[in-house]
Amino acid sequence: MVLSRFWLVIFISSILFVVVSLFSGNSYTIDHVLNGKKDDPILLSEHYLEQMPVFIKDSLKKAPDQTMVINRDTLNADTTYVYKNKVVKVFSGVQKSDGLLPTCKSTLLDLILPLMAYLAFFCGLMELLIISGASEKLAKVLSPVFVKVFPSIPKNHPSISYMTLNFAANFLGLDSAATPFGLKAMESLQTINPEKDKASDAQIMFMCLHASGLTLIATSIIGYRAAAGASNPADVMLPCIITSFIGTIAAFLIVGVKQKINFKSASLVLGLMVLIAAIVGLLMYVNHLDLIGKNYFTSNLSALILVAIIAFTLILSFVKEKKFTEAGTTVYEAFVTGANNGVKTGVTIFPYVLGMLVAISLFRNSGLFEIVSNWVAFAFSNMGVNKQITDALPVALLRPFSSAGSRGFLIDSMNTFGADSMTGRLSSIFQCSAESTFYVIAVYFGSVNIKNTRYALGTMLLVDVICVITAIFVASWFF
């Protein structure tokens, strides 16, 4: 219900703002909202050539392509004059994201189809793990901890192994693997959900822990920073880990209090201590490496572990081939069956993702997001917050809505202010330490047709705020 109302508010307010802007003269056209593409120039006005200043008129006549660009610098948008068919079109600024119709197309071609491919492959592997008995053994090993965090889940339930693989993939920055494992976990949790259209306590806990974005190896962030010329691309790794870890603990405590979980459980404390020890141990190892060593380690660890998981699954399936025979199938046929289920899941979640991304596209292109962002930055600056921090806030504000959009702001902030600036580093931490909340909710709850998400959205947004505040303090402390 909350998600539905929020979606309607974004959609309707964006449409109203676009219409008001058009009829008040603040916008010359709204075509870009429907048909424009990201980074296309925005049309501000049209004039007859005789109405233009003399120097512009002369420049356009002399230019081979009858185009003139002024104000070319890194801080202000170019103003471009294009003379065609007796009319001079004036463009300034670029579109922040695809329009409504291109978003529909790109959602299918650039997002859902690749996602379905990932789902097909990893769901095929999951089917092998299930039949070979590996997922059952993993669930037995981790049950003492998971039954404390998820008291409504029966001991040794298969969802435990799926959630473990999802957390591990997120932990290592393996987004392509995390989503299939997470969707499999949601499907498994749905089998023990007494109210099928309403999120269970276990599903909410899983979603909030997943969305808190605990990441150990921020591979993509390090890559962006290296491309932007950072002197030490991996220097944000520790701040990212600290921020995302605090966000994860906050999510666990908030949901745990709501669900009356026993925080004094010995197995729960032990599991938390093991996690902390693993993080500290890895950080100590990475810290003693030189710059090249850090880059090599962080770029290869995640990929190596993913390859190891694939190899382990296939080798175990070969060793346990008798179990596949007993189940009336072969290893390859079982993989195909799992892959087919992954494709079906991708088809199921497409409408949910499409609806959310189209609303976000309207919200951004209407100009409403920019106004909200500017007001938030203005409020922070009046509270005495450093301008370098307020310049990074667009990344934090857009992150819950769109990973691609916030990534664009991240790259822009590093290009504008420098990868080694406070703004560039803080933007990197914002991007790393949170999830695309609305996308995640649409995908995960949509995959099991849950309509009532209860307090999941509110909790996830609260955790996003905690991560933003934590990131600011951590970045100020480190840099």
Short mmCIF file of N, CA and C in Angstrom, two decimals, residues 330-451:
data_model
loop_
_atom_site.label_atom_id
_atom_site.label_comp_id
_atom_site.label_asym_id
_atom_site.label_seq_id
_atom_site.Cartn_x
_atom_site.Cartn_y
_atom_site.Cartn_z
N THR A 330 19.29 -35.59 -15.60
CA THR A 330 20.75 -35.55 -15.71
C THR A 330 21.22 -34.18 -15.23
N VAL A 331 22.53 -34.04 -15.08
CA VAL A 331 23.09 -32.76 -14.63
C VAL A 331 22.70 -31.63 -15.60
N TYR A 332 22.87 -31.91 -16.88
CA TYR A 332 22.58 -30.88 -17.88
C TYR A 332 21.09 -30.55 -17.93
N GLU A 333 20.24 -31.57 -17.89
CA GLU A 333 18.79 -31.34 -17.92
C GLU A 333 18.33 -30.58 -16.69
N ALA A 334 18.95 -30.87 -15.54
CA ALA A 334 18.61 -30.14 -14.32
C ALA A 334 18.99 -28.67 -14.44
N PHE A 335 20.16 -28.42 -15.03
CA PHE A 335 20.58 -27.03 -15.26
C PHE A 335 19.59 -26.31 -16.16
N VAL A 336 19.17 -26.97 -17.22
CA VAL A 336 18.22 -26.35 -18.16
C VAL A 336 16.88 -26.06 -17.47
N THR A 337 16.43 -26.98 -16.64
CA THR A 337 15.18 -26.77 -15.89
C THR A 337 15.28 -25.55 -14.99
N GLY A 338 16.39 -25.44 -14.27
CA GLY A 338 16.60 -24.28 -13.40
C GLY A 338 16.69 -23.00 -14.20
N ALA A 339 17.39 -23.05 -15.34
CA ALA A 339 17.52 -21.86 -16.20
C ALA A 339 16.15 -21.42 -16.72
N ASN A 340 15.31 -22.38 -17.07
CA ASN A 340 13.97 -22.07 -17.56
C ASN A 340 13.15 -21.37 -16.48
N ASN A 341 13.29 -21.80 -15.23
CA ASN A 341 12.60 -21.14 -14.13
C ASN A 341 13.12 -19.71 -13.94
N GLY A 342 14.42 -19.51 -14.19
CA GLY A 342 14.98 -18.17 -14.09
C GLY A 342 14.40 -17.23 -15.12
N VAL A 343 14.21 -17.74 -16.34
CA VAL A 343 13.61 -16.93 -17.41
C VAL A 343 12.18 -16.55 -17.04
N LYS A 344 11.42 -17.50 -16.49
CA LYS A 344 10.04 -17.22 -16.08
C LYS A 344 10.00 -16.15 -14.99
N THR A 345 10.96 -16.19 -14.08
CA THR A 345 11.03 -15.17 -13.03
C THR A 345 11.28 -13.80 -13.64
N GLY A 346 12.16 -13.74 -14.64
CA GLY A 346 12.44 -12.47 -15.31
C GLY A 346 11.21 -11.88 -15.97
N VAL A 347 10.41 -12.74 -16.60
CA VAL A 347 9.16 -12.29 -17.23
C VAL A 347 8.19 -11.75 -16.17
N THR A 348 8.15 -12.42 -15.01
CA THR A 348 7.23 -12.02 -13.93
C THR A 348 7.56 -10.63 -13.40
N ILE A 349 8.85 -10.33 -13.21
CA ILE A 349 9.21 -9.07 -12.57
C ILE A 349 9.24 -7.88 -13.54
N PHE A 350 9.19 -8.15 -14.85
CA PHE A 350 9.29 -7.06 -15.83
C PHE A 350 8.27 -5.94 -15.62
N PRO A 351 6.97 -6.24 -15.46
CA PRO A 351 6.00 -5.14 -15.27
C PRO A 351 6.28 -4.31 -14.02
N TYR A 352 6.73 -4.95 -12.94
CA TYR A 352 7.02 -4.22 -11.71
C TYR A 352 8.18 -3.25 -11.89
N VAL A 353 9.23 -3.73 -12.55
CA VAL A 353 10.40 -2.89 -12.80
C VAL A 353 10.05 -1.76 -13.76
N LEU A 354 9.31 -2.08 -14.81
CA LEU A 354 8.92 -1.08 -15.80
C LEU A 354 8.14 0.06 -15.15
N GLY A 355 7.14 -0.28 -14.35
CA GLY A 355 6.33 0.75 -13.71
C GLY A 355 7.15 1.67 -12.83
N MET A 356 8.10 1.11 -12.09
CA MET A 356 8.92 1.92 -11.19
C MET A 356 9.88 2.81 -11.97
N LEU A 357 10.54 2.27 -12.99
CA LEU A 357 11.55 3.03 -13.72
C LEU A 357 10.93 4.14 -14.56
N VAL A 358 9.75 3.91 -15.08
CA VAL A 358 9.05 4.96 -15.84
C VAL A 358 8.69 6.13 -14.92
N ALA A 359 8.23 5.82 -13.71
CA ALA A 359 7.91 6.87 -12.74
C ALA A 359 9.16 7.67 -12.38
N ILE A 360 10.27 6.98 -12.19
CA ILE A 360 11.52 7.65 -11.86
C ILE A 360 12.00 8.52 -13.02
N SER A 361 11.82 8.03 -14.25
CA SER A 361 12.19 8.81 -15.43
C SER A 361 11.41 10.12 -15.48
N LEU A 362 10.10 10.04 -15.27
CA LEU A 362 9.29 11.26 -15.24
C LEU A 362 9.73 12.21 -14.12
N PHE A 363 10.00 11.65 -12.97
CA PHE A 363 10.41 12.44 -11.81
C PHE A 363 11.69 13.22 -12.10
N ARG A 364 12.64 12.59 -12.76
CA ARG A 364 13.91 13.26 -13.05
C ARG A 364 13.77 14.27 -14.18
N ASN A 365 13.12 13.88 -15.27
CA ASN A 365 13.05 14.75 -16.44
C ASN A 365 12.07 15.91 -16.26
N SER A 366 11.16 15.79 -15.32
CA SER A 366 10.23 16.89 -15.07
C SER A 366 10.93 18.10 -14.45
N GLY A 367 12.08 17.85 -13.83
CA GLY A 367 12.78 18.92 -13.12
C GLY A 367 12.47 18.95 -11.65
N LEU A 368 11.51 18.11 -11.24
CA LEU A 368 11.09 18.10 -9.84
C LEU A 368 12.20 17.55 -8.94
N PHE A 369 12.88 16.52 -9.42
CA PHE A 369 13.98 15.97 -8.61
C PHE A 369 15.08 17.01 -8.38
N GLU A 370 15.39 17.77 -9.42
CA GLU A 370 16.44 18.79 -9.31
C GLU A 370 16.05 19.86 -8.29
N ILE A 371 14.77 20.22 -8.26
CA ILE A 371 14.31 21.22 -7.28
C ILE A 371 14.43 20.66 -5.86
N VAL A 372 13.99 19.42 -5.67
CA VAL A 372 14.11 18.79 -4.35
C VAL A 372 15.57 18.70 -3.93
N SER A 373 16.42 18.30 -4.87
CA SER A 373 17.85 18.18 -4.59
C SER A 373 18.46 19.51 -4.20
N ASN A 374 18.09 20.57 -4.93
CA ASN A 374 18.62 21.90 -4.64
C ASN A 374 18.16 22.40 -3.27
N TRP A 375 16.90 22.12 -2.93
CA TRP A 375 16.39 22.56 -1.63
C TRP A 375 17.09 21.82 -0.48
N VAL A 376 17.33 20.54 -0.68
CA VAL A 376 18.04 19.77 0.35
C VAL A 376 19.46 20.29 0.52
N ALA A 377 20.14 20.56 -0.61
CA ALA A 377 21.50 21.10 -0.54
C ALA A 377 21.49 22.48 0.12
N PHE A 378 20.46 23.29 -0.19
CA PHE A 378 20.34 24.63 0.41
C PHE A 378 20.15 24.53 1.93
N ALA A 379 19.31 23.57 2.35
CA ALA A 379 19.07 23.39 3.78
C ALA A 379 20.35 22.95 4.49
N PHE A 380 21.09 22.06 3.88
CA PHE A 380 22.34 21.60 4.48
C PHE A 380 23.36 22.73 4.56
N SER A 381 23.45 23.54 3.50
CA SER A 381 24.42 24.63 3.50
C SER A 381 24.09 25.67 4.55
N ASN A 382 22.80 25.89 4.80
CA ASN A 382 22.39 26.84 5.84
C ASN A 382 22.66 26.31 7.24
N MET A 383 22.83 25.01 7.36
CA MET A 383 23.18 24.42 8.65
C MET A 383 24.70 24.40 8.86
N GLY A 384 25.41 25.01 7.91
CA GLY A 384 26.85 25.09 8.05
C GLY A 384 27.61 23.91 7.48
N VAL A 385 26.92 23.07 6.70
CA VAL A 385 27.58 21.90 6.12
C VAL A 385 28.50 22.34 4.98
N ASN A 386 29.69 21.75 4.93
CA ASN A 386 30.69 22.08 3.93
C ASN A 386 30.13 21.94 2.52
N LYS A 387 30.48 22.88 1.63
CA LYS A 387 29.99 22.83 0.25
C LYS A 387 30.44 21.57 -0.47
N GLN A 388 31.61 21.05 -0.12
CA GLN A 388 32.09 19.83 -0.75
C GLN A 388 31.15 18.65 -0.44
N ILE A 389 30.49 18.72 0.70
CA ILE A 389 29.53 17.67 1.07
C ILE A 389 28.22 17.87 0.31
N THR A 390 27.74 19.11 0.27
CA THR A 390 26.47 19.37 -0.42
C THR A 390 26.58 19.09 -1.91
N ASP A 391 27.77 19.26 -2.49
CA ASP A 391 27.95 18.96 -3.92
C ASP A 391 27.82 17.47 -4.22
N ALA A 392 28.02 16.64 -3.19
CA ALA A 392 27.92 15.19 -3.38
C ALA A 392 26.52 14.66 -3.10
N LEU A 393 25.64 15.47 -2.53
CA LEU A 393 24.32 15.01 -2.11
C LEU A 393 23.43 14.48 -3.25
N PRO A 394 23.53 15.03 -4.49
CA PRO A 394 22.69 14.45 -5.56
C PRO A 394 22.88 12.94 -5.73
N VAL A 395 24.08 12.44 -5.51
CA VAL A 395 24.33 11.00 -5.62
C VAL A 395 23.51 10.27 -4.55
N ALA A 396 23.56 10.80 -3.31
CA ALA A 396 22.84 10.17 -2.20
C ALA A 396 21.33 10.23 -2.41
N LEU A 397 20.84 11.35 -2.93
CA LEU A 397 19.40 11.52 -3.12
C LEU A 397 18.86 10.63 -4.24
N LEU A 398 19.66 10.43 -5.27
CA LEU A 398 19.18 9.65 -6.42
C LEU A 398 19.42 8.15 -6.23
N ARG A 399 20.34 7.76 -5.35
CA ARG A 399 20.70 6.35 -5.19
C ARG A 399 19.49 5.44 -4.91
N PRO A 400 18.56 5.83 -4.03
CA PRO A 400 17.41 4.93 -3.78
C PRO A 400 16.51 4.76 -5.00
N PHE A 401 16.57 5.71 -5.95
CA PHE A 401 15.69 5.65 -7.11
C PHE A 401 16.33 4.93 -8.29
N SER A 402 17.61 5.24 -8.55
CA SER A 402 18.24 4.72 -9.76
C SER A 402 19.74 4.57 -9.57
N SER A 403 20.21 3.35 -9.73
CA SER A 403 21.64 3.10 -9.63
C SER A 403 22.39 3.74 -10.80
N ALA A 404 21.81 3.63 -12.00
CA ALA A 404 22.46 4.21 -13.18
C ALA A 404 22.49 5.73 -13.08
N GLY A 405 21.39 6.32 -12.58
CA GLY A 405 21.34 7.77 -12.45
C GLY A 405 22.35 8.30 -11.44
N SER A 406 22.41 7.65 -10.28
CA SER A 406 23.37 8.09 -9.26
C SER A 406 24.80 7.85 -9.73
N ARG A 407 25.00 6.78 -10.51
CA ARG A 407 26.33 6.52 -11.06
C ARG A 407 26.74 7.64 -12.01
N GLY A 408 25.77 8.16 -12.78
CA GLY A 408 26.06 9.29 -13.66
C GLY A 408 26.50 10.52 -12.87
N PHE A 409 25.80 10.78 -11.76
CA PHE A 409 26.18 11.90 -10.89
C PHE A 409 27.55 11.67 -10.27
N LEU A 410 27.85 10.41 -9.92
CA LEU A 410 29.15 10.08 -9.33
C LEU A 410 30.27 10.40 -10.31
N ILE A 411 30.13 9.93 -11.54
CA ILE A 411 31.17 10.17 -12.55
C ILE A 411 31.30 11.66 -12.84
N ASP A 412 30.15 12.35 -12.90
CA ASP A 412 30.17 13.79 -13.15
C ASP A 412 30.86 14.54 -12.01
N SER A 413 30.61 14.13 -10.77
CA SER A 413 31.23 14.81 -9.63
C SER A 413 32.74 14.61 -9.63
N MET A 414 33.20 13.41 -10.02
CA MET A 414 34.64 13.16 -10.07
C MET A 414 35.29 13.94 -11.22
N ASN A 415 34.58 14.05 -12.35
CA ASN A 415 35.12 14.80 -13.48
C ASN A 415 35.15 16.30 -13.19
N THR A 416 34.14 16.77 -12.45
CA THR A 416 34.03 18.20 -12.17
C THR A 416 34.93 18.65 -11.03
N PHE A 417 34.89 17.90 -9.93
CA PHE A 417 35.63 18.32 -8.72
C PHE A 417 36.93 17.55 -8.50
N GLY A 418 37.12 16.46 -9.24
CA GLY A 418 38.32 15.65 -9.08
C GLY A 418 38.04 14.38 -8.30
N ALA A 419 38.62 13.27 -8.76
CA ALA A 419 38.39 11.99 -8.09
C ALA A 419 38.93 11.98 -6.67
N ASP A 420 39.98 12.77 -6.40
CA ASP A 420 40.59 12.80 -5.07
C ASP A 420 40.07 13.92 -4.20
N SER A 421 39.05 14.63 -4.66
CA SER A 421 38.43 15.67 -3.84
C SER A 421 37.51 15.05 -2.81
N MET A 422 37.15 15.82 -1.82
CA MET A 422 36.21 15.34 -0.80
C MET A 422 34.87 14.98 -1.47
N THR A 423 34.44 15.80 -2.42
CA THR A 423 33.18 15.55 -3.12
C THR A 423 33.24 14.23 -3.90
N GLY A 424 34.33 14.02 -4.63
CA GLY A 424 34.48 12.80 -5.41
C GLY A 424 34.51 11.56 -4.54
N ARG A 425 35.23 11.62 -3.43
CA ARG A 425 35.33 10.47 -2.54
C ARG A 425 34.01 10.20 -1.81
N LEU A 426 33.35 11.26 -1.34
CA LEU A 426 32.07 11.10 -0.64
C LEU A 426 31.02 10.54 -1.59
N SER A 427 31.01 11.01 -2.84
CA SER A 427 30.07 10.49 -3.84
C SER A 427 30.29 8.99 -4.04
N SER A 428 31.55 8.57 -4.03
CA SER A 428 31.87 7.15 -4.18
C SER A 428 31.31 6.33 -3.02
N ILE A 429 31.43 6.87 -1.81
CA ILE A 429 30.92 6.16 -0.62
C ILE A 429 29.40 6.10 -0.65
N PHE A 430 28.75 7.20 -1.05
CA PHE A 430 27.30 7.19 -1.19
C PHE A 430 26.86 6.09 -2.16
N GLN A 431 27.54 6.00 -3.30
CA GLN A 431 27.17 5.04 -4.33
C GLN A 431 27.36 3.61 -3.85
N CYS A 432 28.37 3.39 -3.04
CA CYS A 432 28.73 2.04 -2.62
C CYS A 432 27.91 1.53 -1.44
N SER A 433 27.49 2.44 -0.56
CA SER A 433 26.97 2.01 0.74
C SER A 433 25.45 1.93 0.83
N ALA A 434 24.76 1.94 -0.29
CA ALA A 434 23.31 1.83 -0.26
C ALA A 434 22.83 1.11 -1.52
N GLU A 435 21.57 0.75 -1.53
CA GLU A 435 20.98 0.05 -2.66
C GLU A 435 19.97 0.94 -3.38
N SER A 436 19.57 0.52 -4.57
CA SER A 436 18.49 1.19 -5.30
C SER A 436 17.17 0.69 -4.73
N THR A 437 16.74 1.32 -3.65
CA THR A 437 15.64 0.82 -2.83
C THR A 437 14.38 0.50 -3.63
N PHE A 438 13.93 1.44 -4.44
CA PHE A 438 12.66 1.26 -5.15
C PHE A 438 12.78 0.18 -6.23
N TYR A 439 13.92 0.12 -6.87
CA TYR A 439 14.15 -0.95 -7.86
C TYR A 439 14.16 -2.31 -7.17
N VAL A 440 14.86 -2.40 -6.04
CA VAL A 440 14.97 -3.67 -5.31
C VAL A 440 13.59 -4.15 -4.85
N ILE A 441 12.80 -3.24 -4.30
CA ILE A 441 11.46 -3.61 -3.84
C ILE A 441 10.60 -4.08 -5.01
N ALA A 442 10.69 -3.36 -6.13
CA ALA A 442 9.90 -3.75 -7.30
C ALA A 442 10.29 -5.14 -7.79
N VAL A 443 11.59 -5.41 -7.83
CA VAL A 443 12.08 -6.69 -8.35
C VAL A 443 11.76 -7.84 -7.40
N TYR A 444 12.13 -7.68 -6.14
CA TYR A 444 12.04 -8.81 -5.20
C TYR A 444 10.60 -9.12 -4.80
N PHE A 445 9.84 -8.10 -4.42
CA PHE A 445 8.45 -8.36 -4.05
C PHE A 445 7.61 -8.68 -5.29
N GLY A 446 7.98 -8.07 -6.42
CA GLY A 446 7.26 -8.37 -7.65
C GLY A 446 7.44 -9.80 -8.10
N SER A 447 8.61 -10.38 -7.82
CA SER A 447 8.89 -11.76 -8.26
C SER A 447 7.97 -12.78 -7.60
N VAL A 448 7.42 -12.43 -6.43
CA VAL A 448 6.52 -13.37 -5.73
C VAL A 448 5.12 -12.77 -5.57
N ASN A 449 4.85 -11.71 -6.35
CA ASN A 449 3.51 -11.10 -6.41
C ASN A 449 3.01 -10.61 -5.04
N ILE A 450 3.88 -10.05 -4.24
CA ILE A 450 3.48 -9.48 -2.96
C ILE A 450 3.04 -8.03 -3.17
N LYS A 451 1.84 -7.71 -2.72
CA LYS A 451 1.29 -6.38 -2.91
C LYS A 451 1.44 -5.50 -1.66
#
